[in-house]
Short mmCIF file of N, CA and C in Angstrom, two decimals:
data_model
loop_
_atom_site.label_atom_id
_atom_site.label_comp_id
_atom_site.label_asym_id
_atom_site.label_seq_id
_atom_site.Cartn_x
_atom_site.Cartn_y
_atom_site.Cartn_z
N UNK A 1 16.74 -26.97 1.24
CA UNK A 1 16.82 -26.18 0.02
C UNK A 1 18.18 -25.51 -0.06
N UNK A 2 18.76 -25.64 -1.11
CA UNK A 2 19.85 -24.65 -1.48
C UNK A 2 20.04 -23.12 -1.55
N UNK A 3 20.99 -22.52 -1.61
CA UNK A 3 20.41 -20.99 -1.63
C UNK A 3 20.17 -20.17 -2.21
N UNK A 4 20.06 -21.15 -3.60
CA UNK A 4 19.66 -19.92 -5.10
C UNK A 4 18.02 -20.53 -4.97
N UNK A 5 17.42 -22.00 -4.56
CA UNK A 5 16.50 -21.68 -4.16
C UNK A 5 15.49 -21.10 -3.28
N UNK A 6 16.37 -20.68 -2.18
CA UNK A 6 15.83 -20.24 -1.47
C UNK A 6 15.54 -18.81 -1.64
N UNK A 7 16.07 -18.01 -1.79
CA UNK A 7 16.04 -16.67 -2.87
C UNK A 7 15.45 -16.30 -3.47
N UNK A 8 15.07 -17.97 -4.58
CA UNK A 8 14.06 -17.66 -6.00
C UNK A 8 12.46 -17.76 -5.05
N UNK A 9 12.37 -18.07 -4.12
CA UNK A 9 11.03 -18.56 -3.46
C UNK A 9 10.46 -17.43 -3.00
N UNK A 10 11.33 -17.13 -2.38
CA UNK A 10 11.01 -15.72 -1.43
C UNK A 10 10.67 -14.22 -2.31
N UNK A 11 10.87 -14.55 -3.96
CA UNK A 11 11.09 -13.06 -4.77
C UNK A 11 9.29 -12.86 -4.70
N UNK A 12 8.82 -11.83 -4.16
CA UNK A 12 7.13 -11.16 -4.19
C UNK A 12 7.46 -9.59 -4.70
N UNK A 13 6.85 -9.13 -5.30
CA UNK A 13 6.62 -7.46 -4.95
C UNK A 13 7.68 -6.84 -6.04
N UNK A 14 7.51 -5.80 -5.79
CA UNK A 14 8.17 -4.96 -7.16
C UNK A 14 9.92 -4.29 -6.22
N UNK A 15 10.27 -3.84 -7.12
CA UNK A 15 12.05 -3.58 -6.80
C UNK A 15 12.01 -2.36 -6.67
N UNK A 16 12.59 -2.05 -6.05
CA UNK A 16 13.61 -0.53 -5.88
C UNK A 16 14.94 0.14 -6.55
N UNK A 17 15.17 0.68 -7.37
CA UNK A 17 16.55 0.56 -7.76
C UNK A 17 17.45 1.91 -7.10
N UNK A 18 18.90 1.58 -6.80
CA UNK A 18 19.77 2.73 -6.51
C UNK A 18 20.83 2.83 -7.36
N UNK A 19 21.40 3.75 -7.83
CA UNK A 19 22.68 4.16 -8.73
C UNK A 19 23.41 4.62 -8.00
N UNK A 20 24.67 4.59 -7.52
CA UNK A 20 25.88 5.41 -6.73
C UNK A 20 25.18 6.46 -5.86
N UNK A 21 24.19 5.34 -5.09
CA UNK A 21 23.54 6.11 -4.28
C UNK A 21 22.51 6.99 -4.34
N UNK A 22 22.26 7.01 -5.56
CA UNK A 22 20.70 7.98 -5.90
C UNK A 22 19.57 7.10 -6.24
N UNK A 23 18.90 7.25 -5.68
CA UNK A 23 17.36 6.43 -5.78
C UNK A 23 17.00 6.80 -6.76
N UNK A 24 16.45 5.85 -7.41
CA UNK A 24 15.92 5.52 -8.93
C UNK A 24 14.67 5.52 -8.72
N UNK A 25 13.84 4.87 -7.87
CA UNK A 25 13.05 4.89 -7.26
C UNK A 25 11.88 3.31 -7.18
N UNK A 26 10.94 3.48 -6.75
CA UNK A 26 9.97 1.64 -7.10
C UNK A 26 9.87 2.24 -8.52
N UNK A 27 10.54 0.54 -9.00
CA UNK A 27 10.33 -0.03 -10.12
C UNK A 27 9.29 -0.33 -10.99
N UNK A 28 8.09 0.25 -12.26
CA UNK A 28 6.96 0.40 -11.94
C UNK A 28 6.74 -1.23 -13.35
N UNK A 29 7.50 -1.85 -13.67
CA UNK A 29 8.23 -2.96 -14.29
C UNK A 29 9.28 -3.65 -13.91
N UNK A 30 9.15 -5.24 -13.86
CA UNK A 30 10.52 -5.88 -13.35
C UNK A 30 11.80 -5.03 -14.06
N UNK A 31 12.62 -5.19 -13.77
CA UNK A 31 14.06 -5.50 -13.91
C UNK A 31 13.97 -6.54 -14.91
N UNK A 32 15.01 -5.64 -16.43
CA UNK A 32 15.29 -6.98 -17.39
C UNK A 32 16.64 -7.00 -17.33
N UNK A 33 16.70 -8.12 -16.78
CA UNK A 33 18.66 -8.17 -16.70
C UNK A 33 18.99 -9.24 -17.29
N UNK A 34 19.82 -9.11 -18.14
CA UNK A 34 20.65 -10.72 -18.79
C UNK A 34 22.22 -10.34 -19.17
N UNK A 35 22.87 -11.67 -19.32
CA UNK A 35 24.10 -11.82 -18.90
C UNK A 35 24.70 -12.21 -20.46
N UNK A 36 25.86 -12.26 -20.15
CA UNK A 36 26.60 -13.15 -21.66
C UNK A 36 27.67 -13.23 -21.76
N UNK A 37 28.60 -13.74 -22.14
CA UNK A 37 30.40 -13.94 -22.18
C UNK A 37 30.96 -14.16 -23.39
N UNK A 38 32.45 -13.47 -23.79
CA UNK A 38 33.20 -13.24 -24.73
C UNK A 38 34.04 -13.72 -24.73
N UNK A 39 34.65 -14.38 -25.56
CA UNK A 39 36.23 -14.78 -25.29
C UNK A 39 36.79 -14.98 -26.99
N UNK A 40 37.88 -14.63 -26.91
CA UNK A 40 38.91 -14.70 -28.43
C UNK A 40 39.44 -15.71 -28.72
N UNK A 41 39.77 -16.19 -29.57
CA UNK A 41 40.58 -17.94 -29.68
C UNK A 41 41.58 -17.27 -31.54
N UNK A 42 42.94 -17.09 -31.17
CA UNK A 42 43.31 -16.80 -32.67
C UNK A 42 44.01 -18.55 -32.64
N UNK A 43 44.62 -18.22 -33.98
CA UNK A 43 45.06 -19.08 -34.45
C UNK A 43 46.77 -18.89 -34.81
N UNK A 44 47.81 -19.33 -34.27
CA UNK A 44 48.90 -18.77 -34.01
C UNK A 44 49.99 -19.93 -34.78
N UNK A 45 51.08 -19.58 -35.60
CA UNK A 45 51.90 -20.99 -36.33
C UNK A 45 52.93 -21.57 -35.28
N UNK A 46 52.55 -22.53 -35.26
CA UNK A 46 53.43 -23.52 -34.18
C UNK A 46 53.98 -24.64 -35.06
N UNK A 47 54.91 -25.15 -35.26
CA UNK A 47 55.76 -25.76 -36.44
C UNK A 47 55.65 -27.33 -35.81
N UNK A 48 55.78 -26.79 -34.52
CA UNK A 48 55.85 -28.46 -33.25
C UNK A 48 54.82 -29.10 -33.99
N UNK A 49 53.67 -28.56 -33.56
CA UNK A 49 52.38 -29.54 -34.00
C UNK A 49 52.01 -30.18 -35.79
N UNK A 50 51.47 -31.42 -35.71
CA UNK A 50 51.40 -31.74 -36.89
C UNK A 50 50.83 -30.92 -38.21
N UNK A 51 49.66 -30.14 -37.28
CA UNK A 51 48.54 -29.70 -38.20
C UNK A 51 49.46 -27.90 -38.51
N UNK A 52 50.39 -27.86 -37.68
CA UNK A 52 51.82 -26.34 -38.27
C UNK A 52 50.99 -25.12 -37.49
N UNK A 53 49.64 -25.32 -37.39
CA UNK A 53 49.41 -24.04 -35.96
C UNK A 53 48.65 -25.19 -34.74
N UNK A 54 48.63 -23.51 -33.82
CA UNK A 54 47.93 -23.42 -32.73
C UNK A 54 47.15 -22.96 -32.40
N UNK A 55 45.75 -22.75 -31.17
CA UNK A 55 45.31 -21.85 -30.90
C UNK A 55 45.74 -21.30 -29.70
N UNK A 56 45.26 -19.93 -29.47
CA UNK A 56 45.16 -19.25 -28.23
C UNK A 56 44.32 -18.77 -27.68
N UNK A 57 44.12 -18.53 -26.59
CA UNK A 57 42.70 -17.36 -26.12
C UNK A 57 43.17 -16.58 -24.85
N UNK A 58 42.45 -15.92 -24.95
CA UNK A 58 41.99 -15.23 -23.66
C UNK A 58 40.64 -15.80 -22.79
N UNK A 59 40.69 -15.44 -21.25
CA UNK A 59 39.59 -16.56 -20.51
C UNK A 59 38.06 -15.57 -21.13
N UNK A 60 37.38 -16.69 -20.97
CA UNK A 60 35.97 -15.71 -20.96
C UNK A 60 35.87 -14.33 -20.51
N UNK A 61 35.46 -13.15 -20.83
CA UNK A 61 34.79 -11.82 -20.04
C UNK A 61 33.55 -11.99 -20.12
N UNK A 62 33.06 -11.75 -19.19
CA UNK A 62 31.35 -12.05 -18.62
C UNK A 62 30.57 -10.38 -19.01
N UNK A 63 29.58 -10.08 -19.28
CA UNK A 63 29.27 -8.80 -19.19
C UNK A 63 27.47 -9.34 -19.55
N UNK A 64 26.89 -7.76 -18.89
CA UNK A 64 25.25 -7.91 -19.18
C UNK A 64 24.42 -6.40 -19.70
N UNK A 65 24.04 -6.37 -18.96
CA UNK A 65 22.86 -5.50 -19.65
C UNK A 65 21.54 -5.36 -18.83
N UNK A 66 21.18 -4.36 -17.96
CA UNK A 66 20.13 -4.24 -16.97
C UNK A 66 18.83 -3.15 -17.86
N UNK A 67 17.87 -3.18 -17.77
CA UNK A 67 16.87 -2.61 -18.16
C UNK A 67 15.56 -1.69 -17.36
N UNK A 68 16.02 -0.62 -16.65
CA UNK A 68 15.04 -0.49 -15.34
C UNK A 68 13.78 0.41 -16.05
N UNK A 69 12.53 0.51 -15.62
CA UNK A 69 11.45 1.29 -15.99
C UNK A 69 10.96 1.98 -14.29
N UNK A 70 11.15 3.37 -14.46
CA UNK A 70 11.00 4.17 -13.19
C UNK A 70 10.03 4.86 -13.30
N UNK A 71 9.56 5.29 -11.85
CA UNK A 71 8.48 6.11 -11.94
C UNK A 71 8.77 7.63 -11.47
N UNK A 72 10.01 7.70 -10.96
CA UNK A 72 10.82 8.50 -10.53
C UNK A 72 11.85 9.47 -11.85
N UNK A 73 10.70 9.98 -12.88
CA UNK A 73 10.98 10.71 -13.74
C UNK A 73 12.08 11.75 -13.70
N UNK A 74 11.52 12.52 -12.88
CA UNK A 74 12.54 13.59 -13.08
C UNK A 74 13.75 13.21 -12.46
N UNK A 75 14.15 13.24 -11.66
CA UNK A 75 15.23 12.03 -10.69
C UNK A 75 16.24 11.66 -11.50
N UNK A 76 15.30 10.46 -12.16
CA UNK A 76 16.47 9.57 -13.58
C UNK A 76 16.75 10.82 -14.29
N UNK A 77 15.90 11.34 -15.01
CA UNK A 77 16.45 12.40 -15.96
C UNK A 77 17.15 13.24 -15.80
N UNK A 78 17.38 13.74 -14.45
CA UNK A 78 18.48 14.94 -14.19
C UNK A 78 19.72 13.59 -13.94
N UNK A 79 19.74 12.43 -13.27
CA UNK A 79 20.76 11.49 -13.41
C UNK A 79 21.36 11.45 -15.17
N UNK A 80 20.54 11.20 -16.33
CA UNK A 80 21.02 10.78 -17.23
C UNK A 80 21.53 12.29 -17.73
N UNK A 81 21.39 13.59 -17.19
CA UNK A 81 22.02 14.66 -18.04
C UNK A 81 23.18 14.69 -17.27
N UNK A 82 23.51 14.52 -16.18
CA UNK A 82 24.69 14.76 -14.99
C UNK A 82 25.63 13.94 -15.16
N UNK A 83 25.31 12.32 -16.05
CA UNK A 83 26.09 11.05 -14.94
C UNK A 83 25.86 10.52 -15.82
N UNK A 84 25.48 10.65 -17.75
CA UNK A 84 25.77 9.53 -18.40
C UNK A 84 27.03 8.91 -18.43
N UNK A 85 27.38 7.78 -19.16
CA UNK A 85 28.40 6.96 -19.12
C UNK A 85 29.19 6.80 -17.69
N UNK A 86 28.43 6.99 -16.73
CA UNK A 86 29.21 7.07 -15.41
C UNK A 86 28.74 5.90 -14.83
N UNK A 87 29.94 5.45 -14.20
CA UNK A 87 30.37 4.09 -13.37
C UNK A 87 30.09 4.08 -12.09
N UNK A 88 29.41 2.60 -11.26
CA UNK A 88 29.62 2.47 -10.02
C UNK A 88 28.74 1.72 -9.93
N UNK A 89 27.57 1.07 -8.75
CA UNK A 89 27.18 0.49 -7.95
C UNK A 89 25.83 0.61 -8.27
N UNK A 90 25.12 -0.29 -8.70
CA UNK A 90 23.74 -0.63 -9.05
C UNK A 90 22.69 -1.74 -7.96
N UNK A 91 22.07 -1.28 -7.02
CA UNK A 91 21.23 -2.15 -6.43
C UNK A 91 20.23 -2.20 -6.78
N UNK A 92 19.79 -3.14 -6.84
CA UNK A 92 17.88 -3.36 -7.09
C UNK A 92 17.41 -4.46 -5.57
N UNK A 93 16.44 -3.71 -5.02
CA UNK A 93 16.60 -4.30 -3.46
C UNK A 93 14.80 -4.06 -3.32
N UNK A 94 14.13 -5.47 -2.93
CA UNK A 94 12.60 -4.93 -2.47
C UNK A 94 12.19 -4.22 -2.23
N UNK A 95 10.46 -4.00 -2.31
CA UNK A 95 9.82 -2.43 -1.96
C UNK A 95 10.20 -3.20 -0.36
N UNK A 96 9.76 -4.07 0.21
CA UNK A 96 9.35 -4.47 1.41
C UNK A 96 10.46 -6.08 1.91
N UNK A 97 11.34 -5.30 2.85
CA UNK A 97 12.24 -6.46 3.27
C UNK A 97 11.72 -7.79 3.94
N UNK A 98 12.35 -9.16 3.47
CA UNK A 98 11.63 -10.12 3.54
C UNK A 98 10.87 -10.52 2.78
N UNK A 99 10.77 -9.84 1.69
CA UNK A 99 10.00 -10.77 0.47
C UNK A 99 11.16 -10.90 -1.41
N UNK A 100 12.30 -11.08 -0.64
CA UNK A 100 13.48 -11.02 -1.77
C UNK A 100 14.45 -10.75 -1.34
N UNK A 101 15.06 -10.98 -2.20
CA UNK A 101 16.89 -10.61 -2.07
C UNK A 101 17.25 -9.52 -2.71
N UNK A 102 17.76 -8.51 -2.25
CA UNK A 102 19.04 -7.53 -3.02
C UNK A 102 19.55 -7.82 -3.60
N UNK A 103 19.67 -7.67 -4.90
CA UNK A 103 21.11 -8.01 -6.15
C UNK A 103 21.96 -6.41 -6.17
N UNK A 104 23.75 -6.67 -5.84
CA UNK A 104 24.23 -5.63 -6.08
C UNK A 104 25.10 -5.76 -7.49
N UNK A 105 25.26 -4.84 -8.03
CA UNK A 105 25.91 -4.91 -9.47
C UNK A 105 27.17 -4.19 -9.17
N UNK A 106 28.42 -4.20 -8.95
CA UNK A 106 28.87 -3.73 -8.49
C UNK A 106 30.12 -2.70 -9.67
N UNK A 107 30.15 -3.32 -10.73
CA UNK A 107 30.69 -2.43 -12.13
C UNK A 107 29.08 -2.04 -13.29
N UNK A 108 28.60 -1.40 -13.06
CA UNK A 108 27.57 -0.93 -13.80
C UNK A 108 27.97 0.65 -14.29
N UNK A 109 27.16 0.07 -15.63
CA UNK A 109 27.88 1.95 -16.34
C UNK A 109 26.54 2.17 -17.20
N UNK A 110 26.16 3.17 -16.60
CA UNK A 110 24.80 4.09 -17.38
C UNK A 110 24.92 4.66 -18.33
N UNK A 111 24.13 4.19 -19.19
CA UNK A 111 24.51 4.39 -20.90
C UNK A 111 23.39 5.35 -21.30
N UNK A 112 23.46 6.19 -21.91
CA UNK A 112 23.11 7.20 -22.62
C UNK A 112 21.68 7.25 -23.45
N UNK A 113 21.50 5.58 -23.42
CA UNK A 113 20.22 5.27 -24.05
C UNK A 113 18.97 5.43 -23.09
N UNK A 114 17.58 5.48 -23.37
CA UNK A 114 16.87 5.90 -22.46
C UNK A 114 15.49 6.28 -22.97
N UNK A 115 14.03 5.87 -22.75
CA UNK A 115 12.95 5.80 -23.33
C UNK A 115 11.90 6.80 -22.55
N UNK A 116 11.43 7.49 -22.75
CA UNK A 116 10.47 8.23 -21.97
C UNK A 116 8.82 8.02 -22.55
N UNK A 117 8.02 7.12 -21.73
CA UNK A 117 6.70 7.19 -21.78
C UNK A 117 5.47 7.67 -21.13
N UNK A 118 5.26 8.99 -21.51
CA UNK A 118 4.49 9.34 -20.63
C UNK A 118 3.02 9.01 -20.63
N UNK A 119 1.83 9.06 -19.21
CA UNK A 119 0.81 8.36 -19.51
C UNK A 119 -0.07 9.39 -19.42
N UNK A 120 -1.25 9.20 -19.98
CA UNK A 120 -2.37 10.06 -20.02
C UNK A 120 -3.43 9.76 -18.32
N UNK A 121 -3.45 8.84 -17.78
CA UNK A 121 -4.18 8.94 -16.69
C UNK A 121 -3.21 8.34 -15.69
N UNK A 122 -2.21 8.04 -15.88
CA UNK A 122 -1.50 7.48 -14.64
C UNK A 122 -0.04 8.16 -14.52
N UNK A 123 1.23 7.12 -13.97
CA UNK A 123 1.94 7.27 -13.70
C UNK A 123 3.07 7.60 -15.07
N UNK A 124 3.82 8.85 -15.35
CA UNK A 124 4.67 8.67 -16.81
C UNK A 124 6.24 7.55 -16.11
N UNK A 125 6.68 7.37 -16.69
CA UNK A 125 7.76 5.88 -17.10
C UNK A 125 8.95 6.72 -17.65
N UNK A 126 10.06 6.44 -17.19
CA UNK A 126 11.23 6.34 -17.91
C UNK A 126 12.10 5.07 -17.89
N UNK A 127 12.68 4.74 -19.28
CA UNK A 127 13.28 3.50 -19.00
C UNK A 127 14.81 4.07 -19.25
N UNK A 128 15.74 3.33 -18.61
CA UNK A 128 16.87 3.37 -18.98
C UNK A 128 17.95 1.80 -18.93
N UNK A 129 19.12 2.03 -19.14
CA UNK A 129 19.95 0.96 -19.83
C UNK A 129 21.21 1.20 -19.23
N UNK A 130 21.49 -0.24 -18.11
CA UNK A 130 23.14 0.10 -17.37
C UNK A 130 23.61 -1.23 -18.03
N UNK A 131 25.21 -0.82 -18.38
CA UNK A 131 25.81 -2.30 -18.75
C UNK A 131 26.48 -2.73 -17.59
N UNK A 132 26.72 -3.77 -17.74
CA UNK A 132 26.96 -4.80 -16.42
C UNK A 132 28.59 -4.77 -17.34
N UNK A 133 29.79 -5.10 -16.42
CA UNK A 133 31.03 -5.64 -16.38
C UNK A 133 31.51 -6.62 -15.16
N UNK A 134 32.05 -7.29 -15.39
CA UNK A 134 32.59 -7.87 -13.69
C UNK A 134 33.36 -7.05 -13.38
N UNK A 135 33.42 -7.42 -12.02
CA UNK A 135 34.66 -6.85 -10.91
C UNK A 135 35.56 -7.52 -10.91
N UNK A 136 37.01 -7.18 -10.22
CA UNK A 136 37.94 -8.13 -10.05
C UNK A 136 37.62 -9.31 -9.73
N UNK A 137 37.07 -9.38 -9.14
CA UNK A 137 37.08 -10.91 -8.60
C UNK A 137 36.02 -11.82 -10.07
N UNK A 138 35.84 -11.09 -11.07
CA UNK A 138 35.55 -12.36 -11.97
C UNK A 138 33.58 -12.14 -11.78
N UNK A 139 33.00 -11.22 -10.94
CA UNK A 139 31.42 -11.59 -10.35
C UNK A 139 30.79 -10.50 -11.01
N UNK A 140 29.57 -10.27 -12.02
CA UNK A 140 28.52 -9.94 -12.13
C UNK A 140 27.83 -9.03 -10.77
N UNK A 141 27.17 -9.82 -10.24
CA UNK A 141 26.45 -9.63 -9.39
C UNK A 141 26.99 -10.25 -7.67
N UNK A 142 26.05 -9.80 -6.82
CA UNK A 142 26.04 -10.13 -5.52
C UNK A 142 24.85 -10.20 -5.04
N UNK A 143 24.48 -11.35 -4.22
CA UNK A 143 23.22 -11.90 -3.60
C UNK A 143 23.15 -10.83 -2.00
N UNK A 144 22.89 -10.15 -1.78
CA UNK A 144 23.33 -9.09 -0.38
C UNK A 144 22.03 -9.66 0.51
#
C-alpha cells in the first residue's frame, strides 16, 4: 500500500484540535476542510505574435478553509475574543494514537466568524472557521 493509503485506512475516532498551542479540544463533529487554487492570466500586447497579444500569469496560490465544531466552549470563545484574525499552527491529531494521522496546517488564520449552539440535554457546540494559506515551501498541510 502507498502512504496516502495507508493513512486513509487507519482514520477511526473523532479529532482533537490545537491552535498555537491552545487546545480546542475533542472534536464533537469531523473536521470540514477543503482546499482550492487561484491563479491570474492577463492579457498583455506583444506585436511579435500574430494574434498582437500575449498572456501572462502568476503560478497557482493554493488556499482552504477548515471548519471545527468544539465542545470546549468557553476555551474557543475566550480564543476568538483574544486571537481573532491571528496566525499560526493548526493541528487536528486523534482522540487515541494509532487510529490516524495528525494533519498540521501550518499558515492557518482564525477568522472572526463563528456559530454557537447550545444544547438542551447535552453537550453546547461552538463552531468556528480557520483559513488555510501555504507556507513557503508551496504545502497546505503536513501528514505528522
Amino acid at each position: 500500500m502507498n502512504s496516502i493509503n495507508d493513512v486513509t485506512t487507519l482514520q477511526r475516532g473523532r479529532y482533537r484540535a490545537d491552535f498555537n498551542g491552545q487546545d480546542l479540544g475533542i472534536l464533537l463533529a469531523p473536521p470540514e476542510i477543503s482546499a482550492d487554487y487561484e491563479t491570474v492570466s492577463l492579457a498583455v500586447c506583444d506585436e511579435t505574435l500574430p494574434s498582437g497579444y500575449g498572456e501572462i500569469g502568476n503560478k497557482p496560490q493554493l488556499f482552504g478553509m477548515v471548519k471545527l465544531s468544539s465542545g470546549a466552549v468557553s476555551e474557543v470563545l475566550r480564543l476568538l475574543a483574544d486571537s481573532a484574525w491571528q496566525s499560526g499552527k493548526l493541528r487536528l491529531q486523534p482522540e487515541f494514537p494509532g487510529t490516524g494521522a495528525a494533519l498540521d496546517f501550518p499558515a492557518a488564520q482564525l477568522l472572526p466568524k463563528w456559530e454557537f449552539e447550545p444544547e438542551r440535554n447535552g453537550n453546547h457546540m461552538v463552531r468556528i472557521y480557520l483559513r488555510l494559506q501555504a507556507d513557503s515551501a508551496g504545502k497546505l498541510f503536513y501528514i505528522a
